[in-house]
CSV table of C-alpha atoms in Angstrom, one decimal:
chain,number,residue,atom,x,y,z
A,1,MET,CA,-26.7,-69.5,18.7
A,2,LYS,CA,-25.1,-66.4,20.3
A,3,HIS,CA,-27.6,-63.5,19.8
A,4,SER,CA,-25.8,-60.3,18.9
A,5,PHE,CA,-26.9,-56.9,18.3
A,6,SER,CA,-25.8,-54.9,15.0
A,7,LEU,CA,-26.9,-51.6,13.9
A,8,LEU,CA,-28.5,-51.8,10.2
A,9,ILE,CA,-27.9,-48.3,8.3
A,10,GLY,CA,-30.1,-46.2,5.6
A,11,ILE,CA,-33.2,-47.2,4.3
A,12,HIS,CA,-32.2,-50.4,2.3
A,13,PRO,CA,-30.9,-52.4,5.1
A,14,VAL,CA,-33.7,-51.8,7.3
A,15,ASP,CA,-35.8,-52.5,4.5
A,16,SER,CA,-34.4,-55.4,3.4
A,17,ALA,CA,-34.6,-57.2,7.2
A,18,LEU,CA,-38.5,-56.2,7.3
A,19,SER,CA,-39.1,-57.6,4.5
A,20,LYS,CA,-37.0,-60.8,5.4
A,21,ALA,CA,-37.0,-61.2,8.9
A,22,PRO,CA,-38.8,-58.8,10.8
A,23,GLN,CA,-39.0,-61.0,14.3
A,24,GLN,CA,-35.2,-60.1,14.1
A,25,LEU,CA,-35.6,-56.3,14.3
A,26,ARG,CA,-36.0,-54.7,17.9
A,27,LEU,CA,-35.9,-50.8,17.4
A,28,ILE,CA,-35.9,-48.5,14.5
A,29,THR,CA,-35.1,-45.0,14.9
A,30,VAL,CA,-36.1,-42.4,12.6
A,31,ALA,CA,-34.9,-38.7,12.5
A,32,ASP,CA,-37.5,-36.3,14.0
A,33,GLU,CA,-36.8,-33.9,10.8
A,34,CYS,CA,-37.5,-36.8,8.5
A,35,ARG,CA,-39.9,-36.0,5.4
A,36,ASN,CA,-38.9,-39.1,3.4
A,37,PRO,CA,-41.8,-41.2,2.3
A,38,ARG,CA,-39.9,-44.2,1.9
A,39,VAL,CA,-38.8,-44.1,5.3
A,40,GLN,CA,-42.6,-43.2,6.5
A,41,GLU,CA,-43.4,-46.2,4.2
A,42,LEU,CA,-41.1,-48.5,6.4
A,43,VAL,CA,-42.4,-46.6,9.3
A,44,VAL,CA,-45.8,-48.0,8.6
A,45,ARG,CA,-44.8,-51.6,7.7
A,46,ALA,CA,-42.7,-51.9,10.9
A,47,ARG,CA,-45.6,-50.7,13.0
A,48,GLU,CA,-47.9,-53.3,11.7
A,49,ALA,CA,-44.9,-55.8,12.7
A,50,GLY,CA,-45.0,-54.6,15.9
A,51,ILE,CA,-41.6,-53.4,16.1
A,52,ARG,CA,-40.7,-50.2,18.4
A,53,ILE,CA,-40.2,-47.4,16.6
A,54,VAL,CA,-38.5,-44.2,18.4
A,55,SER,CA,-37.8,-40.6,16.9
A,56,GLU,CA,-34.3,-38.7,17.8
A,57,PRO,CA,-32.9,-35.9,16.3
A,58,ARG,CA,-30.9,-36.1,13.1
A,59,THR,CA,-27.5,-35.5,14.8
A,60,SER,CA,-28.3,-38.3,17.1
A,61,LEU,CA,-28.2,-40.9,14.4
A,62,ASP,CA,-25.4,-39.0,12.5
A,63,ARG,CA,-23.7,-40.2,15.7
A,64,LYS,CA,-24.7,-43.7,15.9
A,65,SER,CA,-24.3,-44.1,12.7
A,66,GLY,CA,-20.5,-42.5,12.2
A,67,GLU,CA,-19.7,-42.7,8.7
A,68,GLN,CA,-22.7,-44.3,6.7
A,69,ARG,CA,-25.2,-42.4,5.2
A,70,HIS,CA,-28.4,-43.4,7.5
A,71,GLN,CA,-31.0,-41.6,5.0
A,72,ASP,CA,-32.7,-41.0,8.7
A,73,VAL,CA,-33.3,-44.3,9.4
A,74,ILE,CA,-31.2,-46.9,11.4
A,75,ALA,CA,-32.2,-50.0,13.4
A,76,GLU,CA,-31.1,-52.8,15.7
A,77,PHE,CA,-31.1,-55.9,14.4
A,78,GLU,CA,-31.0,-59.2,16.7
A,79,ALA,CA,-28.3,-61.3,14.5
A,80,SER,CA,-29.3,-64.7,15.6
A,81,ASN,CA,-27.9,-66.0,11.8
A,82,LEU,CA,-24.6,-65.7,13.6
A,83,GLY,CA,-22.9,-68.5,15.3
A,84,GLN,CA,-19.8,-70.1,16.5
A,85,GLU,CA,-17.8,-73.5,16.6
A,86,LYS,CA,-19.9,-75.0,18.9
A,87,ASP,CA,-23.0,-74.2,16.5
A,88,LEU,CA,-21.5,-76.4,14.0
A,89,ASP,CA,-22.9,-79.9,14.1
A,90,ARG,CA,-26.2,-78.5,14.9
A,91,ILE,CA,-26.6,-76.5,11.8
A,92,LEU,CA,-24.9,-79.4,9.5
A,93,ASP,CA,-27.6,-81.8,10.8
A,94,GLU,CA,-30.2,-79.4,9.7
A,95,ILE,CA,-28.9,-78.9,6.4
A,96,GLY,CA,-29.4,-82.4,5.3
A,97,THR,CA,-28.2,-83.9,2.8
A,98,ASP,CA,-25.4,-82.0,0.4
A,99,PRO,CA,-24.4,-79.3,2.0
A,100,LEU,CA,-22.8,-76.2,0.2
A,101,VAL,CA,-20.7,-74.2,2.7
A,102,LEU,CA,-18.5,-71.1,2.0
A,103,VAL,CA,-15.3,-70.5,4.2
A,104,LEU,CA,-13.6,-67.1,3.9
A,105,ASP,CA,-10.3,-67.7,5.1
A,106,GLY,CA,-9.7,-63.8,6.0
A,107,VAL,CA,-11.2,-61.5,3.5
A,108,GLN,CA,-9.8,-58.2,4.3
A,109,ASP,CA,-12.0,-55.6,3.0
A,110,PRO,CA,-15.5,-55.3,3.9
A,111,HIS,CA,-17.1,-54.3,0.5
A,112,ASN,CA,-15.7,-57.6,-0.8
A,113,LEU,CA,-17.1,-59.5,2.6
A,114,GLY,CA,-20.4,-58.0,2.0
A,115,ALA,CA,-20.3,-58.7,-1.5
A,116,CYS,CA,-18.9,-62.5,-1.6
A,117,LEU,CA,-22.0,-62.8,1.6
A,118,ARG,CA,-24.5,-61.3,-1.3
A,119,THR,CA,-23.3,-63.7,-4.1
A,120,ALA,CA,-23.2,-66.9,-1.3
A,121,GLU,CA,-27.3,-66.2,-0.7
A,122,ALA,CA,-27.8,-66.0,-4.3
A,123,ALA,CA,-26.1,-69.3,-4.9
A,124,GLY,CA,-27.5,-71.0,-2.2
A,125,VAL,CA,-24.9,-71.5,0.1
A,126,ASN,CA,-26.1,-73.2,3.3
A,127,LEU,CA,-23.6,-72.1,5.7
A,128,VAL,CA,-20.8,-69.2,5.7
A,129,ILE,CA,-17.4,-69.6,8.3
A,130,LEU,CA,-15.3,-67.1,8.9
A,131,PRO,CA,-12.2,-67.0,11.2
A,132,LYS,CA,-12.4,-64.4,14.2
A,133,ASP,CA,-9.2,-62.7,13.5
A,134,ASP,CA,-7.6,-61.3,10.4
A,135,SER,CA,-10.5,-60.8,9.1
A,136,ALA,CA,-13.5,-58.2,8.2
A,137,GLY,CA,-16.1,-58.1,10.4
A,138,LEU,CA,-19.9,-58.0,9.8
A,139,THR,CA,-19.5,-54.0,10.0
A,140,PRO,CA,-22.3,-51.8,8.5
A,141,VAL,CA,-20.1,-51.6,5.5
A,142,ALA,CA,-20.1,-55.2,4.9
A,143,ARG,CA,-23.7,-55.7,5.9
A,144,ARG,CA,-24.6,-52.8,2.9
A,145,ALA,CA,-22.6,-54.7,0.3
A,146,ALA,CA,-24.5,-58.0,0.9
A,147,SER,CA,-27.6,-56.3,0.3
A,148,GLY,CA,-29.5,-58.4,3.0
A,149,ALA,CA,-27.6,-61.4,2.6
A,150,ALA,CA,-25.5,-60.6,6.1
A,151,GLU,CA,-28.9,-61.2,7.9
A,152,VAL,CA,-30.3,-64.2,6.6
A,153,LEU,CA,-27.6,-66.5,6.0
A,154,PRO,CA,-26.0,-68.9,9.0
A,155,ILE,CA,-22.6,-67.5,9.4
A,156,LEU,CA,-20.1,-69.1,11.9
A,157,ILE,CA,-17.4,-67.1,13.3
A,158,VAL,CA,-14.7,-69.4,14.5
A,159,THR,CA,-11.3,-68.8,16.6
A,160,ASN,CA,-9.9,-72.2,15.2
A,161,LEU,CA,-10.5,-72.6,11.4
A,162,ALA,CA,-8.3,-75.6,11.0
A,163,ARG,CA,-10.3,-77.4,13.3
A,164,VAL,CA,-13.8,-76.2,12.0
A,165,LEU,CA,-12.2,-77.6,8.5
A,166,ARG,CA,-11.1,-80.6,9.9
A,167,ARG,CA,-14.7,-81.0,11.5
A,168,LEU,CA,-16.7,-80.1,8.0
A,169,LYS,CA,-14.1,-83.4,6.5
A,170,GLU,CA,-14.8,-85.7,9.2
A,171,ARG,CA,-18.9,-85.0,8.3
A,172,GLY,CA,-18.2,-86.1,5.1
A,173,ILE,CA,-17.6,-82.2,3.5
A,174,TRP,CA,-14.7,-82.1,0.4
A,175,LEU,CA,-12.7,-79.0,1.1
A,176,ALA,CA,-12.4,-77.4,-2.6
A,177,GLY,CA,-9.8,-74.6,-2.2
A,178,THR,CA,-8.7,-72.2,-4.9
A,179,THR,CA,-5.2,-71.4,-6.2
A,180,ASP,CA,-3.9,-68.9,-9.2
A,181,SER,CA,-1.5,-71.6,-10.6
A,182,ALA,CA,-1.3,-75.0,-9.6
A,183,GLY,CA,-4.5,-77.2,-9.2
A,184,THR,CA,-7.3,-78.7,-11.3
A,185,GLY,CA,-8.8,-76.9,-14.0
A,186,LEU,CA,-12.7,-75.3,-12.5
A,187,TYR,CA,-14.7,-76.7,-15.2
A,188,GLU,CA,-13.1,-80.3,-15.2
A,189,THR,CA,-13.6,-80.8,-10.9
A,190,PRO,CA,-17.0,-82.7,-10.1
A,191,LEU,CA,-18.3,-80.4,-7.7
A,192,THR,CA,-21.8,-82.0,-6.8
A,193,GLY,CA,-22.1,-83.7,-3.3
A,194,ALA,CA,-21.3,-82.1,-0.1
A,195,LEU,CA,-18.9,-79.1,-0.6
A,196,GLY,CA,-16.7,-76.3,1.3
A,197,LEU,CA,-15.6,-74.0,-1.2
A,198,VAL,CA,-12.4,-72.2,0.8
A,199,MET,CA,-11.5,-68.9,-0.4
A,200,GLY,CA,-8.6,-66.6,0.6
A,201,SER,CA,-7.7,-63.2,1.2
A,202,GLU,CA,-7.3,-60.9,-1.3
A,203,GLY,CA,-3.3,-60.7,-2.3
A,204,LYS,CA,-2.3,-63.6,-0.5
A,205,GLY,CA,-4.7,-66.2,-1.0
A,206,MET,CA,-5.7,-69.0,1.7
A,207,ARG,CA,-3.0,-69.4,4.7
A,208,ARG,CA,-0.6,-72.5,4.8
A,209,LEU,CA,-2.6,-74.7,6.8
A,210,THR,CA,-6.2,-73.8,5.2
A,211,SER,CA,-4.6,-74.7,1.9
A,212,GLU,CA,-3.4,-78.0,3.3
A,213,LEU,CA,-6.5,-78.9,4.9
A,214,CYS,CA,-8.3,-78.8,1.3
A,215,ASP,CA,-8.8,-82.0,-0.5
A,216,TYR,CA,-8.0,-80.3,-3.9
A,217,HIS,CA,-7.2,-76.9,-5.4
A,218,LEU,CA,-9.4,-75.2,-8.0
A,219,ARG,CA,-7.7,-72.7,-10.9
A,220,ILE,CA,-10.0,-70.5,-12.6
A,221,PRO,CA,-8.9,-70.1,-16.4
A,222,MET,CA,-7.3,-67.0,-17.1
A,223,HIS,CA,-7.1,-66.0,-20.2
A,224,GLY,CA,-5.3,-61.9,-20.1
A,225,SER,CA,-2.4,-60.7,-18.7
A,226,VAL,CA,-4.1,-59.4,-15.6
A,227,SER,CA,-2.7,-61.7,-12.2
A,228,SER,CA,-6.0,-62.2,-10.9
A,229,LEU,CA,-9.5,-61.9,-10.1
A,230,ASN,CA,-11.2,-60.0,-7.4
A,231,VAL,CA,-12.2,-62.0,-4.6
A,232,SER,CA,-15.6,-61.5,-4.9
A,233,VAL,CA,-15.5,-62.0,-8.1
A,234,ALA,CA,-14.0,-65.4,-8.2
A,235,THR,CA,-16.1,-66.5,-5.3
A,236,ALA,CA,-18.9,-65.9,-7.8
A,237,VAL,CA,-17.2,-67.9,-10.7
A,238,CYS,CA,-16.7,-70.6,-8.2
A,239,LEU,CA,-19.7,-70.8,-6.4
A,240,TYR,CA,-21.7,-70.3,-10.1
A,241,GLU,CA,-20.0,-73.2,-11.4
A,242,ILE,CA,-21.1,-75.5,-8.4
A,243,VAL,CA,-24.7,-74.3,-8.9
A,244,ARG,CA,-24.6,-75.5,-12.9
A,245,GLN,CA,-22.9,-78.7,-11.8
A,246,ARG,CA,-25.7,-79.2,-9.6
A,247,GLN,CA,-28.7,-78.3,-11.6
A,248,ALA,CA,-27.2,-80.4,-14.5
A,249,ARG,CA,-26.8,-83.2,-11.9
B,1,MET,CA,-7.7,-44.7,-32.2
B,2,LYS,CA,-8.0,-41.8,-30.2
B,3,HIS,CA,-4.9,-41.3,-28.1
B,4,SER,CA,-5.8,-39.9,-25.3
B,5,PHE,CA,-3.9,-39.6,-21.9
B,6,SER,CA,-4.7,-40.0,-18.1
B,7,LEU,CA,-3.1,-40.3,-15.1
B,8,LEU,CA,-2.4,-43.5,-12.9
B,9,ILE,CA,-1.6,-42.8,-9.5
B,10,GLY,CA,-0.3,-44.7,-7.2
B,11,ILE,CA,2.3,-47.9,-7.3
B,12,HIS,CA,0.1,-50.9,-8.5
B,13,PRO,CA,-1.2,-49.2,-11.8
B,14,VAL,CA,2.1,-47.7,-12.6
B,15,ASP,CA,3.5,-50.8,-11.9
B,16,SER,CA,1.0,-52.6,-14.1
B,17,ALA,CA,1.6,-50.8,-17.0
B,18,LEU,CA,5.2,-50.7,-17.2
B,19,SER,CA,4.7,-54.6,-17.1
B,20,LYS,CA,2.3,-54.6,-19.9
B,21,ALA,CA,2.5,-51.6,-22.0
B,22,PRO,CA,5.4,-49.6,-20.9
B,23,GLN,CA,5.5,-47.8,-24.7
B,24,GLN,CA,2.7,-46.0,-23.1
B,25,LEU,CA,3.9,-44.7,-20.3
B,26,ARG,CA,4.6,-41.0,-21.2
B,27,LEU,CA,6.0,-39.9,-17.7
B,28,ILE,CA,6.5,-40.9,-14.8
B,29,THR,CA,6.4,-38.3,-11.6
B,30,VAL,CA,7.9,-38.9,-8.2
B,31,ALA,CA,7.9,-37.7,-5.1
B,32,ASP,CA,11.2,-35.9,-4.2
B,33,GLU,CA,10.2,-37.0,-0.7
B,34,CYS,CA,9.8,-40.8,-1.8
B,35,ARG,CA,12.1,-43.1,0.0
B,36,ASN,CA,9.8,-46.4,-0.5
B,37,PRO,CA,12.0,-48.9,-2.3
B,38,ARG,CA,9.1,-50.3,-4.5
B,39,VAL,CA,9.1,-47.1,-6.0
B,40,GLN,CA,12.3,-46.7,-6.4
B,41,GLU,CA,12.4,-50.0,-8.1
B,42,LEU,CA,10.2,-48.9,-10.2
B,43,VAL,CA,11.9,-45.8,-11.3
B,44,VAL,CA,14.9,-48.2,-11.9
B,45,ARG,CA,13.0,-50.1,-14.8
B,46,ALA,CA,11.5,-47.6,-15.9
B,47,ARG,CA,14.5,-45.8,-16.7
B,48,GLU,CA,15.8,-49.1,-18.4
B,49,ALA,CA,12.7,-48.6,-20.7
B,50,GLY,CA,13.3,-45.6,-21.7
B,51,ILE,CA,10.6,-43.4,-20.1
B,52,ARG,CA,11.0,-40.0,-18.8
B,53,ILE,CA,11.0,-39.7,-15.1
B,54,VAL,CA,10.7,-36.2,-13.3
B,55,SER,CA,10.7,-35.4,-9.5
B,56,GLU,CA,8.6,-33.1,-7.5
B,57,PRO,CA,7.4,-32.1,-4.2
B,58,ARG,CA,4.8,-34.1,-2.4
B,59,THR,CA,2.3,-31.7,-2.4
B,60,SER,CA,2.2,-31.2,-6.1
B,61,LEU,CA,1.6,-34.8,-6.7
B,62,ASP,CA,-1.7,-34.3,-3.8
B,63,ARG,CA,-2.8,-31.8,-6.2
B,64,LYS,CA,-2.6,-34.0,-9.4
B,65,SER,CA,-3.9,-37.1,-7.8
B,66,GLY,CA,-6.9,-35.5,-6.0
B,67,GLU,CA,-8.8,-37.7,-3.4
B,68,GLN,CA,-6.3,-40.8,-4.7
B,69,ARG,CA,-3.8,-42.4,-2.2
B,70,HIS,CA,-0.6,-41.8,-5.1
B,71,GLN,CA,2.3,-43.4,-2.6
B,72,ASP,CA,4.6,-40.9,-4.0
B,73,VAL,CA,4.1,-42.0,-7.8
B,74,ILE,CA,1.9,-41.0,-10.3
B,75,ALA,CA,2.1,-41.5,-14.7
B,76,GLU,CA,1.0,-39.9,-18.0
B,77,PHE,CA,-0.5,-42.8,-20.0
B,78,GLU,CA,-1.1,-42.9,-23.8
B,79,ALA,CA,-4.0,-44.8,-23.7
B,80,SER,CA,-4.3,-46.5,-27.0
B,81,ASN,CA,-6.5,-48.7,-26.6
B,82,LEU,CA,-9.4,-46.3,-26.4
B,83,GLY,CA,-11.6,-46.3,-29.4
B,84,GLN,CA,-14.7,-44.6,-30.8
B,85,GLU,CA,-17.7,-45.9,-33.1
B,86,LYS,CA,-15.4,-45.4,-36.5
B,87,ASP,CA,-13.3,-48.2,-34.8
B,88,LEU,CA,-15.7,-50.8,-34.6
B,89,ASP,CA,-15.2,-52.6,-38.0
B,90,ARG,CA,-11.2,-52.5,-38.1
B,91,ILE,CA,-11.3,-53.9,-34.5
B,92,LEU,CA,-13.4,-56.6,-35.1
B,93,ASP,CA,-11.6,-57.4,-38.2
B,94,GLU,CA,-8.3,-57.9,-36.3
B,95,ILE,CA,-10.7,-60.4,-33.9
B,96,GLY,CA,-10.5,-62.5,-36.5
B,97,THR,CA,-13.4,-65.3,-35.6
B,98,ASP,CA,-15.8,-65.4,-33.0
B,99,PRO,CA,-15.1,-62.1,-31.4
B,100,LEU,CA,-16.2,-62.0,-27.3
B,101,VAL,CA,-17.6,-58.7,-26.9
B,102,LEU,CA,-19.1,-56.9,-23.6
B,103,VAL,CA,-21.5,-53.8,-23.6
B,104,LEU,CA,-21.5,-52.2,-20.4
B,105,ASP,CA,-25.3,-50.6,-20.7
B,106,GLY,CA,-25.0,-48.0,-18.6
B,107,VAL,CA,-22.9,-48.8,-15.2
B,108,GLN,CA,-22.6,-46.2,-12.9
B,109,ASP,CA,-20.0,-46.9,-10.1
B,110,PRO,CA,-16.3,-46.6,-11.3
B,111,HIS,CA,-15.4,-49.4,-8.8
B,112,ASN,CA,-18.2,-51.7,-10.8
B,113,LEU,CA,-17.0,-50.8,-14.1
B,114,GLY,CA,-13.3,-51.4,-13.2
B,115,ALA,CA,-14.2,-54.5,-11.2
B,116,CYS,CA,-16.2,-55.8,-14.9
B,117,LEU,CA,-13.3,-54.4,-16.8
B,118,ARG,CA,-10.7,-56.8,-14.9
B,119,THR,CA,-12.8,-59.6,-15.2
B,120,ALA,CA,-13.8,-59.5,-18.8
B,121,GLU,CA,-9.4,-59.4,-19.6
B,122,ALA,CA,-9.4,-62.7,-17.6
B,123,ALA,CA,-11.8,-64.0,-19.3
B,124,GLY,CA,-10.4,-63.4,-22.9
B,125,VAL,CA,-13.1,-60.5,-23.7
B,126,ASN,CA,-11.8,-59.5,-27.4
B,127,LEU,CA,-13.6,-55.7,-26.8
B,128,VAL,CA,-15.5,-53.5,-24.3
B,129,ILE,CA,-18.1,-51.2,-25.5
B,130,LEU,CA,-19.5,-48.3,-23.2
B,131,PRO,CA,-21.6,-45.7,-24.0
B,132,LYS,CA,-20.0,-42.1,-23.7
B,133,ASP,CA,-23.3,-40.8,-21.5
B,134,ASP,CA,-25.0,-42.1,-18.6
B,135,SER,CA,-21.9,-44.5,-17.7
B,136,ALA,CA,-19.1,-44.2,-14.8
B,137,GLY,CA,-15.8,-43.3,-17.1
B,138,LEU,CA,-12.3,-44.3,-16.8
B,139,THR,CA,-11.6,-42.6,-14.0
B,140,PRO,CA,-8.6,-43.1,-11.8
B,141,VAL,CA,-11.1,-44.8,-9.7
B,142,ALA,CA,-12.1,-47.6,-12.4
B,143,ARG,CA,-8.5,-47.7,-13.6
B,144,ARG,CA,-7.7,-48.8,-10.2
B,145,ALA,CA,-10.0,-51.1,-9.6
B,146,ALA,CA,-9.3,-52.6,-13.1
B,147,SER,CA,-6.1,-53.7,-12.0
B,148,GLY,CA,-4.2,-53.1,-15.1
B,149,ALA,CA,-7.3,-54.1,-17.4
B,150,ALA,CA,-7.9,-50.4,-18.7
B,151,GLU,CA,-4.7,-49.5,-19.8
B,152,VAL,CA,-4.9,-53.1,-21.9
B,153,LEU,CA,-8.4,-54.1,-23.5
B,154,PRO,CA,-9.7,-52.6,-26.3
B,155,ILE,CA,-12.5,-50.0,-25.3
B,156,LEU,CA,-15.1,-48.1,-27.6
B,157,ILE,CA,-16.8,-45.0,-25.9
B,158,VAL,CA,-19.7,-44.8,-28.4
B,159,THR,CA,-22.1,-42.0,-28.5
B,160,ASN,CA,-24.8,-44.1,-30.0
B,161,LEU,CA,-24.9,-47.4,-28.2
B,162,ALA,CA,-28.3,-48.9,-30.6
B,163,ARG,CA,-26.3,-47.8,-34.1
B,164,VAL,CA,-23.2,-49.7,-32.2
B,165,LEU,CA,-25.5,-52.7,-31.3
B,166,ARG,CA,-27.1,-53.1,-34.9
B,167,ARG,CA,-23.7,-53.2,-36.5
B,168,LEU,CA,-22.6,-56.0,-34.1
B,169,LYS,CA,-25.4,-58.0,-35.2
B,170,GLU,CA,-25.0,-57.2,-39.2
B,171,ARG,CA,-21.3,-58.5,-38.3
B,172,GLY,CA,-22.9,-61.9,-37.1
B,173,ILE,CA,-22.3,-61.5,-33.4
B,174,TRP,CA,-25.3,-62.4,-31.4
B,175,LEU,CA,-26.4,-60.2,-28.5
B,176,ALA,CA,-27.4,-61.8,-25.4
B,177,GLY,CA,-28.9,-59.7,-22.6
B,178,THR,CA,-29.6,-60.4,-19.1
B,179,THR,CA,-32.4,-60.2,-16.9
B,180,ASP,CA,-33.3,-60.8,-13.2
B,181,SER,CA,-36.7,-62.6,-14.1
B,182,ALA,CA,-37.6,-63.8,-18.0
B,183,GLY,CA,-35.4,-65.2,-20.4
B,184,THR,CA,-33.7,-68.4,-20.7
B,185,GLY,CA,-31.6,-70.1,-18.2
B,186,LEU,CA,-27.6,-69.4,-18.6
B,187,TYR,CA,-26.7,-72.6,-18.4
B,188,GLU,CA,-29.0,-73.9,-20.5
B,189,THR,CA,-28.3,-71.3,-23.6
B,190,PRO,CA,-25.6,-71.9,-26.2
B,191,LEU,CA,-22.9,-69.3,-25.8
B,192,THR,CA,-20.4,-70.3,-27.9
B,193,GLY,CA,-19.7,-68.4,-31.5
B,194,ALA,CA,-19.7,-64.8,-32.1
B,195,LEU,CA,-21.3,-63.1,-29.1
B,196,GLY,CA,-21.8,-60.0,-27.7
B,197,LEU,CA,-22.8,-60.2,-24.1
B,198,VAL,CA,-24.7,-57.2,-22.6
B,199,MET,CA,-25.1,-56.0,-19.0
B,200,GLY,CA,-27.4,-53.2,-17.5
B,201,SER,CA,-26.9,-50.6,-15.0
B,202,GLU,CA,-27.1,-51.2,-11.1
B,203,GLY,CA,-30.5,-51.1,-10.1
B,204,LYS,CA,-32.2,-50.5,-13.6
B,205,GLY,CA,-30.8,-52.9,-16.0
B,206,MET,CA,-30.4,-52.4,-19.7
B,207,ARG,CA,-32.2,-49.7,-21.1
B,208,ARG,CA,-35.3,-50.7,-23.2
B,209,LEU,CA,-33.9,-50.2,-26.7
B,210,THR,CA,-30.7,-52.1,-25.5
B,211,SER,CA,-32.7,-55.1,-24.3
B,212,GLU,CA,-34.6,-54.8,-27.5
B,213,LEU,CA,-32.0,-55.2,-29.8
B,214,CYS,CA,-30.6,-58.3,-27.8
B,215,ASP,CA,-31.4,-62.0,-29.7
B,216,TYR,CA,-32.1,-63.6,-26.2
B,217,HIS,CA,-32.2,-62.6,-22.6
B,218,LEU,CA,-30.3,-64.9,-20.2
B,219,ARG,CA,-31.5,-65.2,-16.5
B,220,ILE,CA,-28.7,-66.2,-13.9
B,221,PRO,CA,-30.1,-68.8,-11.4
B,222,MET,CA,-30.9,-67.2,-7.9
B,223,HIS,CA,-31.5,-69.7,-5.4
B,224,GLY,CA,-31.8,-67.0,-1.8
B,225,SER,CA,-33.9,-64.3,-1.1
B,226,VAL,CA,-31.6,-61.9,-2.1
B,227,SER,CA,-33.1,-60.3,-5.0
B,228,SER,CA,-30.1,-59.5,-7.4
B,229,LEU,CA,-26.4,-60.1,-7.5
B,230,ASN,CA,-23.9,-56.8,-8.0
B,231,VAL,CA,-23.4,-56.5,-11.5
B,232,SER,CA,-19.9,-57.1,-11.5
B,233,VAL,CA,-20.6,-60.5,-10.1
B,234,ALA,CA,-23.5,-60.7,-12.8
B,235,THR,CA,-20.7,-60.2,-15.1
B,236,ALA,CA,-18.2,-62.4,-14.1
B,237,VAL,CA,-20.7,-65.3,-13.6
B,238,CYS,CA,-21.7,-64.9,-17.5
B,239,LEU,CA,-18.3,-64.5,-19.1
B,240,TYR,CA,-17.1,-67.5,-16.9
B,241,GLU,CA,-19.8,-69.6,-18.3
B,242,ILE,CA,-19.1,-68.3,-21.5
B,243,VAL,CA,-15.5,-69.3,-20.7
B,244,ARG,CA,-16.7,-72.2,-19.6
B,245,GLN,CA,-18.4,-73.3,-23.3
B,246,ARG,CA,-15.9,-72.1,-25.4
B,247,GLN,CA,-13.2,-74.6,-23.5
B,248,ALA,CA,-15.5,-77.4,-23.7
B,249,ARG,CA,-16.3,-76.8,-26.9
């Protein structure tokens, strides 16, 4: 897998990475002016874990963080959970039986992307696949919304999503798309077994080719006059129905 | 019910209110400079519906909208779906059998509040109850996130939440709280019948007294290392399990 560095900004993201994947933290930078005991506690733990720590003026952290609130601490994170299409087969081999894959076909809002990742991790998703183009990236905003999930979930960022979907099917993984209108009811569809849940973008839904590659389309029941659910909510409702069915199996 | 006015800001909220509750729109204000055909189409429909329309300089809309992006259109909305504790019995009478009530005990973020309302409306919730203090209000941000639901869902804003919860119980409505730790599994708990789902605030969860008033506590299964779900996602997962059980009944 490609090892890319990303910046974690603020106490919670750094704390979360320190707890869950300390070996991937390369450098923690703390503001000279920092008097926050929560940051100081982080520094103690990071030191124990053998992570390099440097101190810089707060203005330097301001510059590196852009618009994000850094709370006097940022860190360089080596994102070894990120991969590309070439890593797909190896990861599927590692997962073993009945993988649960989440495909996000062009989610635009980094908050939504992060929220989807947070829920995916909680629901036991084994692998997330994002298209490289026309999708929100794993920006600091998305990572913060993901609440630690972006640093631990295996995520493939792929240039040719259709080819990857075809490969999933060749590997015996059924693809379940989602739709506002037609399709089978979410609660009437068996969702155990090897499964890829495919969610579209906010507003537009799945792209045509993506939709055509799905083996079936799930419809979430809508009882009110509001026309659709937020994409991160729709993702959660589908993923947790999969959790329920797997649990009941 | 109390008739309070609120400001709808931007094309989608105004469009949504115009489609779903035109009788509650009192005044639509359009920027003099507006050339957007989507706004002009709104104006045509509003005129047909007999709604008063005025034109003002864009700077006037800027001032009224604060930081919200108004897209050259704002509207005054008479929120007759909002009520107080004294309206509770009448609303429950109107709902009839097996009401589904959502109680949000102190959600802080207006985006989360709006997202909860959007999902609640889609899931067929009959009534939402919010505490007056220590909760996000129905601000323009919350209304926008609710995507039209804040204008149609019956919502009670109450000063004494504990008293309202006791009244719900007296009326035969079971209260299901939510918890990260103890409690019964969401998917092992019967959730049909008259039910109030009680969600706590981000981070802190339900207040102690609220928690004690619940008849049982639901636990959403967590399969990863992330410690909790976003409150709007947790609300969606619980509400849609209720939808599923009611549908299967």
